[in-house]
mmCIF file of C-alpha atoms in Angstrom:
data_model
loop_
_atom_site.group_PDB
_atom_site.id
_atom_site.type_symbol
_atom_site.label_atom_id
_atom_site.label_comp_id
_atom_site.label_asym_id
_atom_site.label_seq_id
_atom_site.Cartn_x
_atom_site.Cartn_y
_atom_site.Cartn_z
ATOM 1 C CA MET G 1 15.699 2.045 -13.248
ATOM 2 C CA THR G 2 14.184 -1.126 -11.989
ATOM 3 C CA ARG G 3 11.211 -0.322 -9.585
ATOM 4 C CA GLY G 4 8.076 -2.120 -8.643
ATOM 5 C CA ILE G 5 6.497 -4.718 -6.350
ATOM 6 C CA LEU G 6 7.554 -8.395 -6.659
ATOM 7 C CA LEU G 7 5.550 -11.323 -5.353
ATOM 8 C CA ILE G 8 7.789 -14.328 -4.224
ATOM 9 C CA ASP G 9 6.701 -17.629 -3.035
ATOM 10 C CA LYS G 10 9.331 -18.362 -0.376
ATOM 11 C CA PRO G 11 10.378 -21.913 -0.009
ATOM 12 C CA GLY G 12 11.112 -23.436 3.372
ATOM 13 C CA GLY G 13 14.650 -23.154 4.890
ATOM 14 C CA LEU G 14 15.305 -19.686 3.738
ATOM 15 C CA THR G 15 15.107 -16.485 5.800
ATOM 16 C CA SER G 16 13.281 -13.368 4.374
ATOM 17 C CA HIS G 17 16.721 -11.719 4.241
ATOM 18 C CA ASP G 18 18.080 -14.679 2.159
ATOM 19 C CA VAL G 19 15.264 -14.025 -0.354
ATOM 20 C CA VAL G 20 16.017 -10.218 -0.481
ATOM 21 C CA ALA G 21 19.690 -11.129 -1.126
ATOM 22 C CA ARG G 22 18.795 -13.497 -4.021
ATOM 23 C CA VAL G 23 16.502 -10.758 -5.541
ATOM 24 C CA ARG G 24 19.109 -8.173 -5.186
ATOM 25 C CA ARG G 25 21.503 -10.138 -7.319
ATOM 26 C CA ALA G 26 18.823 -11.043 -9.864
ATOM 27 C CA ALA G 27 17.676 -7.514 -10.293
ATOM 28 C CA GLY G 28 20.978 -5.868 -10.143
ATOM 29 C CA THR G 29 19.986 -3.432 -7.319
ATOM 30 C CA ARG G 30 20.677 -3.080 -3.658
ATOM 31 C CA LYS G 31 17.325 -1.265 -3.080
ATOM 32 C CA VAL G 32 15.126 -4.141 -2.149
ATOM 33 C CA GLY G 33 12.851 -4.516 0.809
ATOM 34 C CA HIS G 34 10.091 -6.805 2.034
ATOM 35 C CA ALA G 35 6.551 -6.297 3.581
ATOM 36 C CA GLY G 36 6.604 -8.578 6.627
ATOM 37 C CA THR G 37 8.978 -11.401 7.378
ATOM 38 C CA LEU G 38 8.487 -15.153 7.173
ATOM 39 C CA ASP G 39 10.188 -17.528 9.508
ATOM 40 C CA PRO G 40 12.633 -19.914 7.719
ATOM 41 C CA MET G 41 10.217 -22.802 8.475
ATOM 42 C CA ALA G 42 7.436 -20.936 6.736
ATOM 43 C CA THR G 43 6.697 -20.921 3.105
ATOM 44 C CA GLY G 44 4.446 -18.647 0.858
ATOM 45 C CA LEU G 45 3.944 -15.072 -0.036
ATOM 46 C CA LEU G 46 6.709 -12.570 0.489
ATOM 47 C CA VAL G 47 6.038 -9.056 -0.993
ATOM 48 C CA LEU G 48 9.195 -7.326 -2.067
ATOM 49 C CA GLY G 49 9.700 -3.693 -3.090
ATOM 50 C CA LEU G 50 12.405 -2.566 -5.552
ATOM 51 C CA GLY G 51 13.681 0.843 -6.126
ATOM 52 C CA SER G 52 11.483 3.794 -5.080
ATOM 53 C CA ALA G 53 8.614 1.262 -4.724
ATOM 54 C CA THR G 54 10.033 0.133 -1.424
ATOM 55 C CA ARG G 55 8.274 3.251 -0.063
ATOM 56 C CA LEU G 56 4.920 1.494 -0.925
ATOM 57 C CA LEU G 57 5.782 -1.385 1.526
ATOM 58 C CA HIS G 58 4.891 0.708 4.487
ATOM 59 C CA TYR G 59 1.303 0.556 3.334
ATOM 60 C CA ILE G 60 1.310 -3.043 2.299
ATOM 61 C CA VAL G 61 2.565 -4.448 5.545
ATOM 62 C CA GLY G 62 -0.398 -3.387 7.496
ATOM 63 C CA LEU G 63 -2.991 -5.192 5.252
ATOM 64 C CA ASP G 64 -4.856 -8.355 6.491
ATOM 65 C CA LYS G 65 -3.277 -11.606 5.818
ATOM 66 C CA GLU G 66 -4.219 -15.213 5.346
ATOM 67 C CA TYR G 67 -2.326 -18.435 6.208
ATOM 68 C CA THR G 68 -2.691 -22.117 5.993
ATOM 69 C CA ALA G 69 -1.059 -24.018 8.801
ATOM 70 C CA THR G 70 -0.862 -27.325 10.625
ATOM 71 C CA ILE G 71 -1.256 -27.237 14.389
ATOM 72 C CA ARG G 72 -0.098 -30.255 16.355
ATOM 73 C CA LEU G 73 -2.018 -30.794 19.633
ATOM 74 C CA GLY G 74 -0.305 -32.868 22.243
ATOM 75 C CA SER G 75 2.974 -31.026 22.805
ATOM 76 C CA ALA G 76 4.353 -27.578 23.452
ATOM 77 C CA THR G 77 7.721 -26.326 22.387
ATOM 78 C CA THR G 78 10.069 -23.409 23.306
ATOM 79 C CA THR G 79 9.405 -21.637 20.021
ATOM 80 C CA ASP G 80 5.679 -22.660 19.508
ATOM 81 C CA ASP G 81 6.719 -24.364 16.377
ATOM 82 C CA ALA G 82 8.478 -27.598 15.296
ATOM 83 C CA GLU G 83 11.919 -26.005 15.471
ATOM 84 C CA GLY G 84 11.968 -25.568 19.143
ATOM 85 C CA GLU G 85 12.447 -28.118 22.005
ATOM 86 C CA ILE G 86 9.603 -29.889 23.448
ATOM 87 C CA THR G 87 8.752 -28.654 26.829
ATOM 88 C CA GLU G 88 5.649 -30.745 27.674
ATOM 89 C CA THR G 89 3.977 -33.808 26.168
ATOM 90 C CA ALA G 90 0.382 -35.058 26.724
ATOM 91 C CA THR G 91 -0.586 -38.610 27.491
ATOM 92 C CA ILE G 92 -2.563 -40.677 24.991
ATOM 93 C CA ALA G 93 -5.396 -40.658 27.487
ATOM 94 C CA ALA G 94 -5.285 -36.776 27.606
ATOM 95 C CA ILE G 95 -5.505 -36.548 23.823
ATOM 96 C CA ASP G 96 -8.279 -39.131 23.697
ATOM 97 C CA ALA G 97 -10.298 -36.971 26.048
ATOM 98 C CA VAL G 98 -10.023 -33.964 23.673
ATOM 99 C CA SER G 99 -13.354 -34.041 21.818
ATOM 100 C CA ASP G 100 -14.017 -32.553 18.343
ATOM 101 C CA GLU G 101 -16.469 -30.084 20.123
ATOM 102 C CA ALA G 102 -13.743 -29.065 22.618
ATOM 103 C CA ILE G 103 -11.533 -28.298 19.616
ATOM 104 C CA ALA G 104 -14.266 -26.236 17.935
ATOM 105 C CA SER G 105 -14.999 -24.337 21.213
ATOM 106 C CA GLY G 106 -11.208 -23.560 21.713
ATOM 107 C CA ILE G 107 -11.030 -22.235 18.166
ATOM 108 C CA ARG G 108 -14.142 -20.071 18.606
ATOM 109 C CA ALA G 109 -12.431 -18.578 21.707
ATOM 110 C CA LEU G 110 -9.539 -17.604 19.587
ATOM 111 C CA THR G 111 -11.688 -16.053 16.749
ATOM 112 C CA GLY G 112 -12.743 -12.355 16.547
ATOM 113 C CA GLU G 113 -11.002 -9.566 18.373
ATOM 114 C CA ILE G 114 -8.749 -11.132 20.887
ATOM 115 C CA GLU G 115 -5.795 -10.303 23.315
ATOM 116 C CA GLN G 116 -2.677 -12.286 22.138
ATOM 117 C CA VAL G 117 0.708 -12.540 23.687
ATOM 118 C CA PRO G 118 3.250 -12.920 20.903
ATOM 119 C CA SER G 119 5.733 -15.740 20.863
ATOM 120 C CA THR G 120 8.914 -15.201 22.781
ATOM 121 C CA VAL G 121 10.907 -15.832 19.668
ATOM 122 C CA SER G 122 9.183 -13.085 17.748
ATOM 123 C CA ALA G 123 10.869 -10.207 16.078
ATOM 124 C CA ILE G 124 9.371 -7.724 18.456
ATOM 125 C CA LYS G 125 11.965 -5.331 20.086
ATOM 126 C CA VAL G 126 12.472 -5.408 23.835
ATOM 127 C CA ASN G 127 14.789 -2.587 25.071
ATOM 128 C CA GLY G 128 16.087 -2.282 21.504
ATOM 129 C CA LYS G 129 16.798 -5.954 21.015
ATOM 130 C CA ARG G 130 14.667 -8.587 19.135
ATOM 131 C CA ALA G 131 12.877 -10.900 21.452
ATOM 132 C CA TYR G 132 14.220 -13.999 19.679
ATOM 133 C CA ALA G 133 17.727 -12.756 20.207
ATOM 134 C CA LEU G 134 17.122 -12.281 23.923
ATOM 135 C CA ALA G 135 15.589 -15.762 24.113
ATOM 136 C CA ARG G 136 18.602 -17.334 22.375
ATOM 137 C CA GLU G 137 20.916 -15.626 24.824
ATOM 138 C CA GLY G 138 19.044 -17.319 27.658
ATOM 139 C CA GLU G 139 17.214 -14.219 28.936
ATOM 140 C CA GLU G 140 13.660 -14.503 30.159
ATOM 141 C CA VAL G 141 11.354 -12.523 27.773
ATOM 142 C CA THR G 142 8.067 -11.189 28.783
ATOM 143 C CA LEU G 143 5.990 -9.643 26.071
ATOM 144 C CA SER G 144 2.819 -7.647 26.481
ATOM 145 C CA SER G 145 -0.409 -8.810 24.955
ATOM 146 C CA ARG G 146 -1.683 -6.940 21.917
ATOM 147 C CA ARG G 147 -5.270 -6.708 20.409
ATOM 148 C CA VAL G 148 -5.565 -8.470 17.092
ATOM 149 C CA THR G 149 -8.471 -9.696 15.112
ATOM 150 C CA VAL G 150 -8.790 -13.301 13.779
ATOM 151 C CA SER G 151 -11.663 -12.987 11.215
ATOM 152 C CA ALA G 152 -11.514 -16.751 10.064
ATOM 153 C CA PHE G 153 -10.067 -19.772 11.871
ATOM 154 C CA ASP G 154 -11.266 -22.862 9.949
ATOM 155 C CA VAL G 155 -10.277 -26.480 10.366
ATOM 156 C CA LEU G 156 -9.702 -27.976 6.932
ATOM 157 C CA ASP G 157 -8.752 -31.457 8.030
ATOM 158 C CA GLN G 158 -8.048 -33.329 11.243
ATOM 159 C CA ARG G 159 -5.877 -36.404 11.927
ATOM 160 C CA ARG G 160 -5.718 -38.282 15.211
ATOM 161 C CA GLU G 161 -2.568 -40.217 15.542
ATOM 162 C CA GLY G 162 -1.683 -41.762 19.034
ATOM 163 C CA ALA G 163 -0.394 -39.049 21.348
ATOM 164 C CA HIS G 164 -1.292 -36.180 19.004
ATOM 165 C CA ILE G 165 -3.949 -34.505 16.887
ATOM 166 C CA ASP G 166 -2.904 -32.629 13.695
ATOM 167 C CA LEU G 167 -5.216 -29.882 12.556
ATOM 168 C CA ASP G 168 -4.777 -28.396 8.993
ATOM 169 C CA VAL G 169 -6.280 -24.820 9.374
ATOM 170 C CA ARG G 170 -6.870 -21.731 7.537
ATOM 171 C CA VAL G 171 -6.515 -18.269 9.339
ATOM 172 C CA GLU G 172 -7.464 -14.721 8.127
ATOM 173 C CA CYS G 173 -6.137 -12.076 10.526
ATOM 174 C CA THR G 174 -4.987 -8.594 11.132
ATOM 175 C CA THR G 175 -1.311 -7.773 10.748
ATOM 176 C CA GLY G 176 0.584 -8.506 13.903
ATOM 177 C CA THR G 177 -1.211 -11.754 14.635
ATOM 178 C CA TYR G 178 1.097 -14.768 15.377
ATOM 179 C CA ILE G 179 -0.177 -18.074 14.078
ATOM 180 C CA ARG G 180 2.313 -19.825 16.338
ATOM 181 C CA ALA G 181 0.645 -18.120 19.236
ATOM 182 C CA LEU G 182 -2.727 -19.412 18.042
ATOM 183 C CA ALA G 183 -1.268 -22.991 18.051
ATOM 184 C CA ARG G 184 0.233 -22.472 21.514
ATOM 185 C CA ASP G 185 -2.985 -20.962 23.061
ATOM 186 C CA LEU G 186 -5.287 -23.587 21.448
ATOM 187 C CA GLY G 187 -3.111 -26.308 22.990
ATOM 188 C CA ALA G 188 -2.839 -24.653 26.285
ATOM 189 C CA GLY G 189 -6.646 -24.124 26.525
ATOM 190 C CA LEU G 190 -7.249 -27.701 25.847
ATOM 191 C CA GLY G 191 -4.743 -28.737 28.407
ATOM 192 C CA VAL G 192 -2.519 -30.791 26.070
ATOM 193 C CA GLY G 193 -0.093 -28.250 24.569
ATOM 194 C CA GLY G 194 0.227 -27.126 20.993
ATOM 195 C CA HIS G 195 2.526 -25.956 18.352
ATOM 196 C CA LEU G 196 2.809 -25.323 14.691
ATOM 197 C CA THR G 197 4.381 -27.971 12.367
ATOM 198 C CA ALA G 198 3.776 -26.104 9.081
ATOM 199 C CA LEU G 199 2.966 -22.488 7.973
ATOM 200 C CA ARG G 200 2.184 -20.962 4.639
ATOM 201 C CA ARG G 201 1.259 -17.409 3.920
ATOM 202 C CA THR G 202 -1.284 -17.364 1.021
ATOM 203 C CA ARG G 203 -2.372 -13.804 0.902
ATOM 204 C CA ILE G 204 -1.451 -10.199 1.916
ATOM 205 C CA GLY G 205 -4.407 -7.844 1.188
ATOM 206 C CA ALA G 206 -5.214 -8.333 -2.524
ATOM 207 C CA PHE G 207 -1.774 -9.880 -3.207
ATOM 208 C CA ASP G 208 -2.099 -13.684 -3.584
ATOM 209 C CA VAL G 209 0.571 -16.379 -3.568
ATOM 210 C CA ALA G 210 -1.057 -17.824 -6.651
ATOM 211 C CA ASP G 211 0.367 -14.897 -8.505
ATOM 212 C CA ALA G 212 3.912 -15.169 -7.099
ATOM 213 C CA SER G 213 7.117 -16.331 -8.663
ATOM 214 C CA THR G 214 9.492 -18.954 -7.311
ATOM 215 C CA LEU G 215 13.199 -18.122 -6.807
ATOM 216 C CA ASP G 216 14.227 -20.987 -9.198
ATOM 217 C CA ASP G 217 12.361 -19.526 -12.256
ATOM 218 C CA LEU G 218 12.442 -15.820 -11.328
ATOM 219 C CA ASP G 219 12.405 -13.310 -14.180
ATOM 220 C CA VAL G 220 12.390 -9.998 -12.304
ATOM 221 C CA ALA G 221 11.407 -7.826 -15.314
ATOM 222 C CA ALA G 222 8.472 -10.184 -16.315
ATOM 223 C CA ALA G 223 7.197 -10.585 -12.743
ATOM 224 C CA LEU G 224 7.378 -7.005 -11.503
ATOM 225 C CA LEU G 225 4.225 -5.132 -10.765
ATOM 226 C CA HIS G 226 4.200 -1.659 -11.861
ATOM 227 C CA PRO G 227 4.168 0.734 -8.845
ATOM 228 C CA ALA G 228 0.848 2.256 -9.908
ATOM 229 C CA GLU G 229 -0.791 -1.211 -10.341
ATOM 230 C CA ALA G 230 0.543 -2.271 -6.853
ATOM 231 C CA ALA G 231 -0.774 0.925 -5.335
ATOM 232 C CA ASP G 232 -4.231 0.277 -6.901
ATOM 233 C CA LEU G 233 -4.296 -3.004 -5.205
ATOM 234 C CA THR G 234 -3.331 -1.424 -1.853
ATOM 235 C CA LEU G 235 -5.056 1.952 -1.694
ATOM 236 C CA ASP G 236 -7.699 4.065 -3.130
ATOM 237 C CA THR G 237 -6.202 6.113 -6.054
ATOM 238 C CA LEU G 238 -6.604 9.483 -7.543
ATOM 239 C CA ALA G 239 -5.735 10.335 -11.164
ATOM 240 C CA VAL G 240 -4.272 13.887 -11.044
ATOM 241 C CA SER G 241 -3.765 16.541 -13.752
ATOM 242 C CA ALA G 242 -0.303 17.413 -15.101
ATOM 243 C CA ASP G 243 -0.446 20.782 -13.189
ATOM 244 C CA ASP G 244 -1.369 18.941 -9.890
ATOM 245 C CA ALA G 245 1.369 16.344 -10.649
ATOM 246 C CA ARG G 246 3.948 19.056 -10.888
ATOM 247 C CA ASP G 247 2.858 20.734 -7.576
ATOM 248 C CA ILE G 248 2.799 17.409 -5.930
ATOM 249 C CA GLY G 249 6.426 16.804 -7.173
ATOM 250 C CA HIS G 250 7.420 20.033 -5.419
ATOM 251 C CA GLY G 251 5.816 18.892 -2.287
ATOM 252 C CA LYS G 252 2.840 21.334 -2.605
ATOM 253 C CA ARG G 253 -0.595 20.644 -1.408
ATOM 254 C CA ILE G 254 -3.397 20.324 -3.979
ATOM 255 C CA ALA G 255 -7.160 21.023 -3.795
ATOM 256 C CA ARG G 256 -9.199 18.103 -2.375
ATOM 257 C CA PRO G 257 -11.926 16.944 -4.697
ATOM 258 C CA ASP G 258 -15.280 16.944 -3.049
ATOM 259 C CA GLU G 259 -15.785 13.243 -3.497
ATOM 260 C CA ILE G 260 -12.589 12.151 -1.612
ATOM 261 C CA ALA G 261 -13.182 10.672 1.792
ATOM 262 C CA ASP G 262 -10.876 11.109 4.754
ATOM 263 C CA GLY G 263 -7.859 9.102 4.751
ATOM 264 C CA ILE G 264 -4.866 8.377 2.349
ATOM 265 C CA LEU G 265 -4.795 7.680 -1.324
ATOM 266 C CA ALA G 266 -2.296 7.130 -4.082
ATOM 267 C CA ALA G 267 -1.737 9.851 -6.773
ATOM 268 C CA ILE G 268 -1.360 8.719 -10.281
ATOM 269 C CA ASP G 269 -0.140 11.188 -12.943
ATOM 270 C CA PRO G 270 -1.377 11.422 -16.542
ATOM 271 C CA ALA G 271 1.469 9.043 -17.574
ATOM 272 C CA GLY G 272 0.148 6.446 -15.361
ATOM 273 C CA GLU G 273 3.016 6.686 -12.813
ATOM 274 C CA LEU G 274 2.613 6.569 -9.000
ATOM 275 C CA ILE G 275 3.947 9.865 -7.837
ATOM 276 C CA ALA G 276 2.899 10.173 -4.175
ATOM 277 C CA ILE G 277 0.750 8.962 -1.310
ATOM 278 C CA LEU G 278 -1.559 11.808 -0.238
ATOM 279 C CA GLU G 279 -3.370 12.504 2.932
ATOM 280 C CA THR G 280 -6.588 14.461 3.330
ATOM 281 C CA ARG G 281 -6.137 17.716 5.317
ATOM 282 C CA LYS G 282 -9.471 19.595 5.431
ATOM 283 C CA ASP G 283 -9.961 20.917 1.968
ATOM 284 C CA THR G 284 -6.442 19.941 0.690
ATOM 285 C CA LEU G 285 -4.386 16.799 0.009
ATOM 286 C CA LYS G 286 -0.945 16.754 1.455
ATOM 287 C CA VAL G 287 2.106 14.718 0.366
ATOM 288 C CA VAL G 288 3.120 12.151 2.963
ATOM 289 C CA THR G 289 5.270 9.919 0.710
ATOM 290 C CA GLY G 290 6.778 10.931 -2.648
ATOM 291 C CA PHE G 291 7.901 8.552 -5.287
ATOM 292 C CA PRO G 292 10.944 9.760 -7.361
ATOM 293 C CA GLN G 293 10.562 9.138 -11.051
ATOM 294 C CA ASP G 294 13.980 7.928 -12.132
ATOM 295 C CA GLY G 295 12.903 6.962 -15.760
ATOM 296 C CA PRO G 296 10.213 4.489 -16.602
ATOM 297 C CA ALA G 297 9.326 1.868 -14.116
ATOM 298 C CA SER G 298 10.346 -1.650 -15.196
#
């Protein structure tokens, strides 16, 4: 049975669901999921799980992420990106008054642990419906702020062109951070408005877009990461004995080795297969997620 983790470099213009549908056809399986959506405008790393490895996505989606993006200062939009309608435009005089130091100061204010209000066209659910769906229906959407951490917010290049300033940036952040919201808030803080014109996800945890396949040249069998390899890039791992592997397969707890710290870890059996995610419980390890072994992973 085909199972494992697949790294895809998503092109612009496709939804994450479009990519999943393409991979389902290429892999010949319906059981395909992804760890974190990308907007159609965005490109870059999409981590997919196939077969029983879809259960590993829960642990991948929460990893820190890295993006490159272009922020346009000088106008705000309804979606906080280039696909929305422009709601305000700054004058050339207002843009000229924005100094490089003001930009640097605004970026510093959005770096570290911050409170961020997600974009109204985000996928967050409000009363059971996605915020973007409510916004498209014309309903007013009010989202609560959430605490996120932006560990890096670096300007790679800056271009001043008439009534706008384009900033090419690199952002490292915790999961749940909206880069569109950073663009919006930077522009608002400078008094000129801001939105994204480009977004590319380059990393999720230890998974890098440089190792990803494109849809045009996709060879699923060749590109698929073995579940145990993907688990090793995601969590601490524990090699278990055949006896412990059998007990884990039956859902039983096993003894906790003295050197294991509190938390969760991936159990790898003597054959090198990922068999479970375990959680420490005092002096034992409890199965929290099992991985059915339907023949060799491929």
